[in-house]
Amino acid sequence: MQKKKKKNKKKNYSKLNKVIINLFSLLIIVLIIILLFSIISKFKNEKEEVDSYSKDNTVSEYMLLDNSHIYLYNLDKLTIKDNEDYLDLREYIAKYSSVDDLFTSLENNLSVKTTLKDGGTIIYKTKDKDLFKNDLTIIRCHTEEGNRDIYFGKNMNTTTAFKNGACGKDFFEDKSFTKIYTLANVKDLGIREVENVIDKEGNTEKVKKHFYELTIKDNEDNTIKIERAMDDESAKALIKGKKYTFYFKNKYGELIQNNMTDIFNKCSLEQIVLYEEK
């Protein structure tokens, strides 16, 4: 009789253990499902946010302050923290009479990411996410051409923004490209003695080269003058008033503004070939 009780007791323990194991396994499965759901939900929200802002690269004009057009980049609206309240950016900007005063009020909350050599364009990042309820990039344009626009952007790729015309720019970064220009004039500058690199160690020797000044004109009658060393045969083949294909190399893939000055300053001219009308 005693043995039968012990067997029943063992069976009960065994059943209890199985129940505990099954419950524990079920709990783990539920926790894994909750964790996966949380990860998927977060990823979906982030993806939707990126899809709604980054892919569109939408730009809308927001308001005018002085001679500065203010734009929102990938944003429908924008509020800014003022003391303990949030104001529409228009209300906040209305308190300031100039762009300088506006940025003076913001300077403690912004960090300078970079300053461009285009006259002084500054790209800022917000230090405090609470300021605009978002992490923003701000472009304050200050170009030599006089562009003073301002861009407040979320998920902003500044390279893409400049390619799309921010600050009046029309940038590209092709490493090899061609342009069609008219050769307006060729002037003989005579022979000069110049340094010529002769090996990988950077050793040089002095050589004599014949230089010519080329006056180049684009379709809008903008002109630029460059000096180029050429042999006499190549120089004599150049015909004033004719169109030529100019082959350029942008060795470091710099952002180049689509005008002759920037192209000739930042890129090396590899070849000039008479343009053939098709």
Coordinates of C-alpha atoms in Angstrom, one line a residue:
M1 CA 0.0 0.0 0.0
Q2 CA 2.9 2.3 0.9
K3 CA 4.5 1.7 -2.5
K4 CA 1.4 2.6 -4.4
K5 CA 1.3 6.0 -2.6
K6 CA 4.9 6.7 -3.5
K7 CA 4.2 5.9 -7.1
N8 CA 1.2 8.3 -7.2
K9 CA 3.3 10.9 -5.5
K10 CA 6.0 10.6 -8.2
K11 CA 3.4 10.7 -10.9
N12 CA 1.9 13.9 -9.4
Y13 CA 5.4 15.5 -9.2
S14 CA 6.1 14.5 -12.8
K15 CA 2.8 16.1 -14.0
L16 CA 3.5 19.2 -12.0
N17 CA 6.9 19.5 -13.5
K18 CA 5.5 19.1 -17.0
V19 CA 2.9 21.8 -16.3
I20 CA 5.6 24.2 -15.0
I21 CA 7.9 23.5 -18.0
N22 CA 5.0 24.0 -20.4
L23 CA 4.0 27.3 -18.7
F24 CA 7.6 28.5 -18.7
S25 CA 8.0 27.6 -22.4
L26 CA 4.8 29.4 -23.2
L27 CA 5.9 32.4 -21.3
I28 CA 9.2 32.5 -23.2
I29 CA 7.3 32.2 -26.5
V30 CA 5.0 35.1 -25.6
L31 CA 7.9 37.3 -24.6
I32 CA 9.7 36.5 -27.9
I33 CA 6.5 37.4 -29.8
I34 CA 6.1 40.6 -27.9
L35 CA 9.8 41.5 -28.5
L36 CA 9.5 40.7 -32.2
F37 CA 6.4 42.7 -32.5
S38 CA 8.0 45.7 -30.8
I39 CA 11.1 45.5 -33.1
I40 CA 8.9 45.2 -36.2
S41 CA 6.7 48.1 -35.1
K42 CA 9.7 50.3 -34.3
F43 CA 11.3 49.5 -37.7
K44 CA 8.0 50.1 -39.5
N45 CA 7.6 53.5 -37.8
E46 CA 11.2 54.5 -38.6
K47 CA 10.8 53.3 -42.2
E48 CA 7.5 55.2 -42.6
E49 CA 9.2 58.3 -41.1
V50 CA 12.1 58.0 -43.5
D51 CA 9.8 57.3 -46.5
S52 CA 7.7 60.3 -45.7
Y53 CA 10.7 62.7 -45.4
S54 CA 13.9 61.5 -46.9
K55 CA 12.8 60.0 -50.1
D56 CA 10.6 62.9 -51.2
N57 CA 13.1 65.7 -50.5
T58 CA 10.2 68.1 -50.6
V59 CA 10.9 71.8 -50.3
S60 CA 8.3 74.4 -49.6
E61 CA 8.7 78.2 -49.2
Y62 CA 7.7 79.2 -45.7
M63 CA 8.1 82.9 -45.4
L64 CA 10.3 85.9 -46.2
L65 CA 12.5 87.8 -43.7
D66 CA 14.4 90.8 -45.0
N67 CA 15.7 89.5 -48.4
S68 CA 15.9 85.9 -47.1
H69 CA 13.5 83.3 -48.4
I70 CA 12.9 80.7 -45.6
Y71 CA 12.2 77.1 -46.7
L72 CA 11.1 73.9 -45.0
Y73 CA 12.8 70.8 -46.2
N74 CA 11.0 67.5 -45.6
L75 CA 8.7 69.3 -43.1
D76 CA 5.0 70.3 -43.3
K77 CA 5.2 72.6 -40.4
L78 CA 7.7 73.7 -37.7
T79 CA 7.4 74.8 -34.1
I80 CA 10.1 76.2 -31.9
K81 CA 10.4 76.3 -28.1
D82 CA 10.1 79.7 -26.6
N83 CA 10.5 79.6 -22.8
E84 CA 8.0 76.9 -21.9
D85 CA 5.7 77.2 -24.9
Y86 CA 6.0 76.1 -28.5
L87 CA 5.3 78.7 -31.1
D88 CA 4.8 78.4 -34.8
L89 CA 8.2 79.4 -36.4
R90 CA 6.5 82.3 -38.1
E91 CA 5.4 83.7 -34.7
Y92 CA 8.9 83.3 -33.4
I93 CA 10.6 84.9 -36.4
A94 CA 8.2 87.8 -36.3
K95 CA 9.8 89.0 -33.1
Y96 CA 13.1 89.6 -34.9
S97 CA 13.8 92.4 -37.4
S98 CA 16.7 90.7 -39.2
V99 CA 18.3 87.3 -40.0
D100 CA 21.3 88.2 -37.8
D101 CA 19.1 88.8 -34.8
L102 CA 17.2 85.5 -35.5
F103 CA 20.4 83.4 -35.5
T104 CA 21.8 85.3 -32.5
S105 CA 18.8 84.0 -30.6
L106 CA 19.4 80.5 -31.7
E107 CA 23.2 80.3 -31.5
N108 CA 23.4 78.6 -28.1
N109 CA 21.2 75.8 -29.4
L110 CA 23.1 75.2 -32.7
S111 CA 26.5 73.7 -33.6
V112 CA 28.3 74.6 -36.8
K113 CA 28.7 71.5 -38.9
T114 CA 30.6 73.1 -41.7
T115 CA 31.2 76.5 -43.5
L116 CA 31.4 76.5 -47.3
K117 CA 33.9 78.5 -49.3
D118 CA 31.2 80.0 -51.5
G119 CA 31.1 83.3 -49.6
G120 CA 30.2 82.0 -46.2
T121 CA 27.3 79.5 -46.3
I122 CA 27.0 77.8 -42.9
I123 CA 25.4 74.4 -42.2
Y124 CA 24.2 73.9 -38.6
K125 CA 22.9 71.0 -36.6
T126 CA 20.6 71.4 -33.6
K127 CA 22.1 70.5 -30.3
D128 CA 18.8 70.1 -28.4
K129 CA 16.1 68.0 -30.0
D130 CA 13.5 69.7 -27.8
L131 CA 14.1 73.0 -29.5
F132 CA 12.1 72.1 -32.7
K133 CA 10.8 68.7 -31.4
N134 CA 13.1 67.2 -34.1
D135 CA 16.8 66.9 -34.9
L136 CA 17.3 69.4 -37.7
T137 CA 19.9 70.6 -40.2
I138 CA 19.8 74.3 -41.0
I139 CA 21.5 75.8 -44.0
R140 CA 22.1 79.5 -43.8
C141 CA 23.0 80.5 -47.4
H142 CA 25.6 83.3 -47.9
T143 CA 27.0 83.0 -51.4
E144 CA 29.1 85.4 -53.4
E145 CA 26.2 85.6 -55.8
G146 CA 24.1 87.2 -53.0
N147 CA 21.8 84.2 -52.1
R148 CA 20.7 84.6 -48.4
D149 CA 18.1 81.9 -48.2
I150 CA 17.5 79.7 -45.1
Y151 CA 16.6 76.0 -45.0
F152 CA 15.2 74.2 -42.0
G153 CA 15.3 70.5 -42.8
K154 CA 14.6 67.1 -41.3
N155 CA 16.6 64.0 -42.6
M156 CA 18.3 66.5 -44.9
N157 CA 21.2 65.3 -47.0
T158 CA 22.9 68.6 -47.8
T159 CA 24.7 67.3 -50.9
T160 CA 21.3 66.3 -52.3
A161 CA 19.8 69.7 -51.2
F162 CA 22.5 71.6 -53.1
K163 CA 22.1 69.4 -56.2
N164 CA 18.4 70.3 -56.1
G165 CA 19.1 74.0 -56.0
A166 CA 19.5 75.0 -52.4
C167 CA 21.2 78.4 -52.0
G168 CA 20.8 78.9 -55.7
K169 CA 23.3 76.1 -56.4
D170 CA 23.2 73.6 -59.3
F171 CA 25.9 71.2 -58.1
F172 CA 27.2 67.9 -59.6
E173 CA 30.1 65.6 -58.6
D174 CA 30.9 63.6 -61.8
K175 CA 34.5 62.6 -61.9
S176 CA 34.7 62.7 -65.7
F177 CA 32.5 64.9 -67.8
T178 CA 32.5 67.1 -71.0
K179 CA 31.2 70.6 -71.7
I180 CA 30.6 72.3 -75.1
Y181 CA 32.1 75.8 -75.2
T182 CA 33.1 78.3 -77.9
L183 CA 36.7 79.2 -78.4
A184 CA 36.4 83.1 -78.6
N185 CA 40.2 83.9 -78.9
V186 CA 43.7 82.4 -78.8
K187 CA 46.6 84.6 -77.7
D188 CA 50.2 83.6 -77.9
L189 CA 51.9 84.2 -74.5
G190 CA 55.4 83.0 -75.6
I191 CA 57.8 80.5 -74.1
R192 CA 58.4 80.1 -70.4
E193 CA 60.6 78.0 -68.2
V194 CA 58.6 75.9 -65.7
E195 CA 59.1 73.1 -63.2
N196 CA 58.3 69.7 -64.5
V197 CA 57.9 66.6 -62.1
I198 CA 60.1 63.8 -63.5
D199 CA 59.6 60.9 -60.9
K200 CA 57.5 59.5 -58.1
E201 CA 59.7 61.1 -55.5
G202 CA 58.7 64.5 -56.6
N203 CA 62.0 65.5 -58.2
T204 CA 61.7 68.2 -60.8
E205 CA 63.5 69.7 -63.7
K206 CA 63.2 73.0 -65.5
V207 CA 61.7 72.8 -69.0
K208 CA 60.6 75.3 -71.6
K209 CA 56.9 75.3 -72.6
H210 CA 54.9 77.4 -75.0
F211 CA 51.9 79.0 -73.4
Y212 CA 48.7 80.3 -74.9
E213 CA 45.8 82.2 -73.4
L214 CA 42.4 80.8 -74.4
T215 CA 39.2 82.9 -74.1
I216 CA 36.3 80.5 -73.7
K217 CA 32.6 81.4 -74.0
D218 CA 29.5 79.5 -72.9
N219 CA 26.0 79.7 -74.4
E220 CA 25.0 82.6 -72.2
D221 CA 28.0 84.6 -73.4
N222 CA 29.9 84.3 -70.1
T223 CA 33.6 84.2 -70.7
I224 CA 36.7 82.9 -68.9
K225 CA 40.4 83.1 -69.8
I226 CA 42.8 80.2 -69.1
E227 CA 46.5 79.7 -69.8
R228 CA 47.5 76.4 -71.3
A229 CA 50.8 75.0 -72.4
M230 CA 50.6 73.5 -75.9
D231 CA 52.9 72.5 -78.7
D232 CA 52.7 74.7 -81.9
E233 CA 50.9 72.1 -83.9
S234 CA 48.0 71.8 -81.4
A235 CA 47.8 75.6 -81.0
K236 CA 47.6 76.1 -84.8
A237 CA 44.7 73.6 -85.0
L238 CA 42.5 75.7 -82.7
I239 CA 40.0 77.8 -84.7
K240 CA 38.6 81.0 -83.2
G241 CA 34.8 81.2 -83.1
K242 CA 34.3 77.4 -83.3
K243 CA 32.7 75.1 -80.7
Y244 CA 34.9 72.6 -78.9
T245 CA 34.2 69.7 -76.6
F246 CA 36.2 70.2 -73.4
Y247 CA 37.0 67.1 -71.4
F248 CA 37.4 67.5 -67.7
K249 CA 38.6 65.4 -64.7
N250 CA 37.2 66.0 -61.2
K251 CA 39.8 63.9 -59.5
Y252 CA 38.5 64.1 -55.9
G253 CA 34.7 64.1 -56.8
E254 CA 34.2 67.6 -55.4
L255 CA 30.8 69.3 -55.5
I256 CA 31.0 71.6 -58.6
Q257 CA 28.6 74.4 -59.3
N258 CA 27.5 74.3 -62.9
N259 CA 29.3 77.4 -64.2
M260 CA 32.6 77.9 -66.0
T261 CA 34.4 79.5 -63.1
D262 CA 33.8 76.6 -60.7
I263 CA 34.5 74.0 -63.3
F264 CA 37.8 75.5 -64.4
N265 CA 38.9 76.2 -60.8
K266 CA 38.2 72.8 -59.4
C267 CA 38.8 70.4 -62.4
S268 CA 41.7 69.7 -64.7
L269 CA 41.2 70.2 -68.4
E270 CA 42.4 67.0 -70.1
Q271 CA 41.6 67.6 -73.7
I272 CA 40.0 69.9 -76.3
V273 CA 38.4 68.4 -79.4
L274 CA 36.6 70.2 -82.2
Y275 CA 32.8 69.7 -81.7
E276 CA 31.0 68.0 -84.5
E277 CA 27.4 68.9 -85.0
K278 CA 25.2 65.8 -85.3

